[in-house]
Amino acid sequence: MLRVTASISASGAKSYFDAELSKGDYYTGSSEIVGIWGGKGADKLGLQGDVTKDQFNDLVDNISPDTGGSLTAHQKSNRRAGYDFTFNAPKSLSVLYEHTQDEKLLTAFRESVTETMVEIEISTAARVRKNGKSEDRNTGNLIHAEFIHFTARPVDGVPDPHLHAHIFVMNATHDHVEDQWKAVQLGEVKADSPYYEAAFHSRLAAKLSDMGYGIKNNGRFWDIAGIDRNIIDKFSNRTREIDETADLYGITRPDSKSELAAMTREKKNTDHTYNSLREIWNNRLTKDEITALDNAANNSDADQKKITADSSFDYALQHHFERQSTVKLSRLKEEALRFSYGSVTPQQIAFETEAKKQHDLLVRKNQRGVDFATTKQVLQEEQDIIDFTRNGYNMETRLNPDYEIKTDYLSDEQKDAITRILTSRDTVTAIQGKAGVGKTTLMQEAVRGIEEGKDGNSNRTNVFAPSSGAVDVLKGEGFEDSHTVARLLIDEKLQQQVKNSVLWIDEAGLLSVKDTHRIFEIAGEQNARIILSGDVKQHSGIIRGDAFRVLQQYADLEPAQIDTIRRQQGEYREAVAAISEGDVTAGYNIFDKLGKIQQIEDTEKRLKILAEDYLETTTKQNKQGIYSLDGKKSALVVAPTHKEGEEVTAAIRQKYQDAEILKGEEPDFVTYKNRNLTEAQKGDTRFYLEGQSVRFHQKAKNIQNGDRLTIFHIDSENNIFIADNEGNQQQLDLSLADRFSVYQPAAISLQKGDAIRITENSKDTTGKHRLNNGAIYRVDSFTDSGDIKLSNGWLIDAEKGNFTHGYVTTSHSSQGKTVDHVFIAQSSDSFPASNTEQFYVSASRGKKDITIYTDDKQELLEQVKESGQRLSAVELIETAKQQSREKQRLFDKTIENLHAFALHVKDKAHNWLDSFRHGDEIEQPEKQPENRKPQGEWTAREIDRQRTREMTIEGFEL
């Protein structure tokens, strides 16, 4: 791993040097560990070899070691001292090095760290603020000190082997343009730390592979082949301690775990010598495990070398572009490196990147100057749907221009939108409406108008939505024959049925470019027209591309706008309206003023209060103090992450149990959680484990749609074998990855009265009733055979496992739902999943009330102000074109100014020459430069040179 931690003060950095860096291990036979200076900045200051305490302290105090004065110009009281880059070896390498004491292993580790720091140094920058500029300038130099440590923090007084390096980077870099030292800017380096982590591991794995060691890739990281999990677990006590504590407190974020590690660590124990530790470690191993460590260098796998830079980069492209239209170039390279540990190096991936640019890969800079990538194929798909929309303008007959709207309670906005649809002559028309504006009500009247058109059957309407949850809403509003977009794309019979009709796609903001591309193809084949209704400001789909937004921005698709929110009233509506218009701060402040945001820092207390509020909202209590679910408000808890949702669910169920809403036996069931792997991941055997299951959503050989099969064996050749409930076995064909999903089994407890949510489409045990993904039901009881009886009398087959507790949902799953009171659980653990779109969707679910629970109100606001909108391919290319046009404008302006300046100099030269010829006195400048001879002694050339220095032109200083 690679962790980057800021050292926020000089005093803290000095204490860190004394207690941690220079004395990181008490067991290596020396009381101190000597650091080594590195980096071009250190060379410039004459710092080489061993790091001394005085040198280290001077630099964190911003004192130049060669002059004794301030190193950087700005000396702030709260100045950061530096950054600690921590590189960690895989546990298998740490154990092997301590067992063998092979110095070649340590050399490979240190060289990998050094080479990665050289690459990081190339990206180093400093801020530029002169002459009104506000940008970063690449400097390419760092000052850093390397400290190698060999053990982890002790657990119960005994540390485990843990080879790692601390690279302390000083907060200074030399700006060669301005010739001065400045504070270092590592923003992009920190943002790209996942890539540098992969690059370090790639270098290290390649060196060990060259030494004859086999590399066992386990996804994001790797271990040495032949050193199995049992050995690794015996020397992972510190990791296990941190994970157990994190689970206890519900902590999932890596940076939070790092903070937890600092809080829970034991003091170093000086009772042990290095030899006594080696004896303790050796006693943990069996004879077979010692033999495995001795023979580790003989486990090289020749087949591993078949992975090439080309194939690993292709994997990265397939993985990322399934769900993104553009991706940061460093993320592509990171994924390629993680796929090919032990086979491909960062240099080879860099060469492959350049090769891909010659073919399908397009790399451009975004607005912040960061390299992003897309492909010609992705760009072409976006361009195709743009062209289809543009080419369809004024190409159709009007659907029903004379229709008289029959619904009285529609607003003028809604009526205007209906009229626009019925009178449009475009192949693709659209309605853009905020959450809660009544799009479905409008839709009912519009469809009536379409189907009463003069053309009879040619004006029938077929209604679709991207998600089954949205289809449920449509069915509830009277559109019984509505279907998912996914079914339309694969059902040829349904495609024939839409011939000469109108395809109405609701919740169009969830449409991917790929699906929209296919919908438009079907519409073209079947002579169908398309109406898109949705909201580009809510969530986009998981699959690549935000088609509805792309069409509005680049195909000149002007939708009918429905802006008046009807779901909420009063100040609640004002807050949601402000957020929908992009003023998140204003909406957030309204909620805060109304007392709707509760900041409760203690996690247990926050969960308890939320659960109590939920109980009060969803139940009523009679005079005898008995609670019931009848007659109260509908409610839903929205949490950005599954982890926080699980914590809230546990708290609510506890309150329900205390109130005896949940009662009786509490049997355990198995539920299956979709791992949401991309097709690239599903084609990679590393992502499968025995005990997991696969569910097919399309037929395959000997497999029906809906079948779930268990992975019961993965052989030494990484072939995966699956079996159904009857024990029928077969090998999983990974080439069919687009037909199945992979699931992880988990336990779930249910009681009578529990709310459960369906997680995948299915039917009840009779086959007569459809259980739609996202639908929520109440548990009535359990049958003798273990099936679940719902309050409506339907039976759910317990073996299906496609259900979970129904109290909390993510904002993605909540889109399209409406309840009386929405509760939002959004603590700092969910901040990585927080953004404007998520907050807008979450906040707009309630009709009557909202309550938000967090541990940091101010930071929550900062997080939800940031948009999570994805960059499309056409946007990336257009941004690059704009940047190119701006550069050309500056260049043209510069040439124009230079030409004007040249003419000016030429004219002045002629004037001066004429003056000399006639003996006239040369006009002198009013201001005499300092340290110059008197103006009267200046020559014409000196006067010209001075004026040249004082003149400026756009983009240059002369």
GROMACS .gro file of C-alpha atoms in nm, residues 612-756:
model
  145
  612GLU     CA    1  -3.640   0.675   1.788
  613ASP     CA    2  -3.756   0.940   1.540
  614TYR     CA    3  -3.830   0.671   1.282
  615LEU     CA    4  -4.031   0.471   1.536
  616GLU     CA    5  -4.230   0.779   1.635
  617THR     CA    6  -4.307   0.859   1.271
  618THR     CA    7  -4.404   0.512   1.150
  619THR     CA    8  -4.604   0.381   1.448
  620LYS     CA    9  -4.875   0.491   1.687
  621GLN     CA   10  -4.919   0.408   2.053
  622ASN     CA   11  -5.254   0.347   2.223
  623LYS     CA   12  -5.350   0.428   2.583
  624GLN     CA   13  -5.211   0.098   2.701
  625GLY     CA   14  -4.874   0.185   2.549
  626ILE     CA   15  -4.900  -0.075   2.272
  627TYR     CA   16  -4.743   0.022   1.941
  628SER     CA   17  -4.890  -0.056   1.599
  629LEU     CA   18  -4.804   0.026   1.237
  630ASP     CA   19  -5.155   0.141   1.144
  631GLY     CA   20  -5.247   0.496   1.053
  632LYS     CA   21  -4.906   0.663   1.068
  633LYS     CA   22  -4.691   0.841   0.808
  634SER     CA   23  -4.491   0.659   0.543
  635ALA     CA   24  -4.118   0.698   0.591
  636LEU     CA   25  -3.788   0.599   0.439
  637VAL     CA   26  -3.427   0.629   0.551
  638VAL     CA   27  -3.177   0.716   0.277
  639ALA     CA   28  -2.806   0.651   0.332
  640PRO     CA   29  -2.537   0.707   0.065
  641THR     CA   30  -2.350   0.385   0.154
  642HIS     CA   31  -2.461   0.030   0.232
  643LYS     CA   32  -2.241   0.027   0.544
  644GLU     CA   33  -2.415   0.322   0.706
  645GLY     CA   34  -2.748   0.179   0.594
  646GLU     CA   35  -2.674  -0.147   0.776
  647GLU     CA   36  -2.592   0.042   1.096
  648VAL     CA   37  -2.917   0.238   1.078
  649THR     CA   38  -3.113  -0.080   1.004
  650ALA     CA   39  -2.975  -0.249   1.315
  651ALA     CA   40  -3.070   0.051   1.530
  652ILE     CA   41  -3.425   0.069   1.389
  653ARG     CA   42  -3.483  -0.302   1.431
  654GLN     CA   43  -3.369  -0.278   1.792
  655LYS     CA   44  -3.622   0.000   1.857
  656TYR     CA   45  -3.894  -0.199   1.681
  657GLN     CA   46  -3.811  -0.501   1.896
  658ASP     CA   47  -3.826  -0.291   2.212
  659ALA     CA   48  -4.168  -0.162   2.103
  660GLU     CA   49  -4.276  -0.520   2.016
  661ILE     CA   50  -4.347  -0.424   1.655
  662LEU     CA   51  -4.106  -0.707   1.577
  663LYS     CA   52  -4.179  -1.017   1.778
  664GLY     CA   53  -4.168  -1.393   1.780
  665GLU     CA   54  -3.898  -1.617   1.645
  666GLU     CA   55  -3.607  -1.466   1.452
  667PRO     CA   56  -3.488  -1.725   1.202
  668ASP     CA   57  -3.176  -1.666   0.990
  669PHE     CA   58  -3.194  -1.657   0.613
  670VAL     CA   59  -2.931  -1.642   0.342
  671THR     CA   60  -2.940  -1.335   0.123
  672TYR     CA   61  -2.724  -1.279  -0.183
  673LYS     CA   62  -2.551  -0.945  -0.235
  674ASN     CA   63  -2.462  -0.850  -0.589
  675ARG     CA   64  -2.090  -0.773  -0.612
  676ASN     CA   65  -2.159  -0.545  -0.912
  677LEU     CA   66  -1.855  -0.663  -1.105
  678THR     CA   67  -1.789  -0.524  -1.449
  679GLU     CA   68  -1.779  -0.766  -1.741
  680ALA     CA   69  -1.400  -0.732  -1.744
  681GLN     CA   70  -1.387  -0.839  -1.379
  682LYS     CA   71  -1.628  -1.126  -1.442
  683GLY     CA   72  -1.389  -1.249  -1.711
  684ASP     CA   73  -1.103  -1.259  -1.457
  685THR     CA   74  -1.084  -1.566  -1.230
  686ARG     CA   75  -0.924  -1.364  -0.949
  687PHE     CA   76  -1.263  -1.216  -0.865
  688TYR     CA   77  -1.424  -1.552  -0.781
  689LEU     CA   78  -1.423  -1.745  -0.454
  690GLU     CA   79  -1.568  -2.080  -0.362
  691GLY     CA   80  -1.903  -2.039  -0.188
  692GLN     CA   81  -2.009  -1.744  -0.401
  693SER     CA   82  -2.294  -1.783  -0.649
  694VAL     CA   83  -2.379  -1.672  -1.001
  695ARG     CA   84  -2.728  -1.584  -1.121
  696PHE     CA   85  -2.813  -1.590  -1.492
  697HIS     CA   86  -3.042  -1.325  -1.637
  698GLN     CA   87  -3.022  -1.481  -1.984
  699LYS     CA   88  -3.038  -1.844  -2.091
  700ALA     CA   89  -2.720  -2.045  -2.140
  701LYS     CA   90  -2.641  -2.412  -2.204
  702ASN     CA   91  -2.829  -2.619  -1.942
  703ILE     CA   92  -2.917  -2.298  -1.759
  704GLN     CA   93  -3.247  -2.109  -1.754
  705ASN     CA   94  -3.310  -1.740  -1.702
  706GLY     CA   95  -3.315  -1.674  -1.326
  707ASP     CA   96  -3.113  -1.982  -1.224
  708ARG     CA   97  -2.870  -1.934  -0.935
  709LEU     CA   98  -2.575  -2.174  -0.913
  710THR     CA   99  -2.309  -2.208  -0.645
  711ILE     CA  100  -1.933  -2.199  -0.706
  712PHE     CA  101  -1.822  -2.520  -0.537
  713HIS     CA  102  -1.470  -2.559  -0.673
  714ILE     CA  103  -1.189  -2.363  -0.840
  715ASP     CA  104  -0.909  -2.591  -0.958
  716SER     CA  105  -0.536  -2.530  -0.990
  717GLU     CA  106  -0.585  -2.413  -1.350
  718ASN     CA  107  -0.837  -2.151  -1.227
  719ASN     CA  108  -1.130  -2.328  -1.391
  720ILE     CA  109  -1.451  -2.246  -1.205
  721PHE     CA  110  -1.712  -2.515  -1.142
  722ILE     CA  111  -2.073  -2.443  -1.049
  723ALA     CA  112  -2.364  -2.659  -0.931
  724ASP     CA  113  -2.740  -2.614  -0.904
  725ASN     CA  114  -2.959  -2.720  -0.611
  726GLU     CA  115  -2.991  -3.073  -0.753
  727GLY     CA  116  -2.615  -3.116  -0.762
  728ASN     CA  117  -2.581  -3.091  -1.141
  729GLN     CA  118  -2.232  -2.963  -1.212
  730GLN     CA  119  -2.066  -2.780  -1.499
  731GLN     CA  120  -1.782  -2.542  -1.571
  732LEU     CA  121  -1.864  -2.170  -1.569
  733ASP     CA  122  -1.811  -2.023  -1.914
  734LEU     CA  123  -1.656  -1.681  -1.850
  735SER     CA  124  -1.718  -1.578  -2.211
  736LEU     CA  125  -2.085  -1.546  -2.108
  737ALA     CA  126  -2.005  -1.277  -1.851
  738ASP     CA  127  -2.275  -1.049  -1.994
  739ARG     CA  128  -2.540  -1.308  -1.902
  740PHE     CA  129  -2.480  -1.345  -1.529
  741SER     CA  130  -2.397  -1.158  -1.209
  742VAL     CA  131  -2.183  -1.272  -0.917
  743TYR     CA  132  -2.312  -1.274  -0.559
  744GLN     CA  133  -2.172  -1.303  -0.210
  745PRO     CA  134  -2.393  -1.491   0.039
  746ALA     CA  135  -2.467  -1.323   0.372
  747ALA     CA  136  -2.686  -1.397   0.673
  748ILE     CA  137  -2.997  -1.197   0.757
  749SER     CA  138  -3.240  -1.231   1.050
  750LEU     CA  139  -3.614  -1.163   1.011
  751GLN     CA  140  -3.908  -1.142   1.248
  752LYS     CA  141  -4.280  -1.096   1.214
  753GLY     CA  142  -4.340  -0.728   1.136
  754ASP     CA  143  -4.008  -0.676   0.961
  755ALA     CA  144  -3.992  -0.465   0.645
  756ILE     CA  145  -3.812  -0.639   0.360
   0.00000   0.00000   0.00000
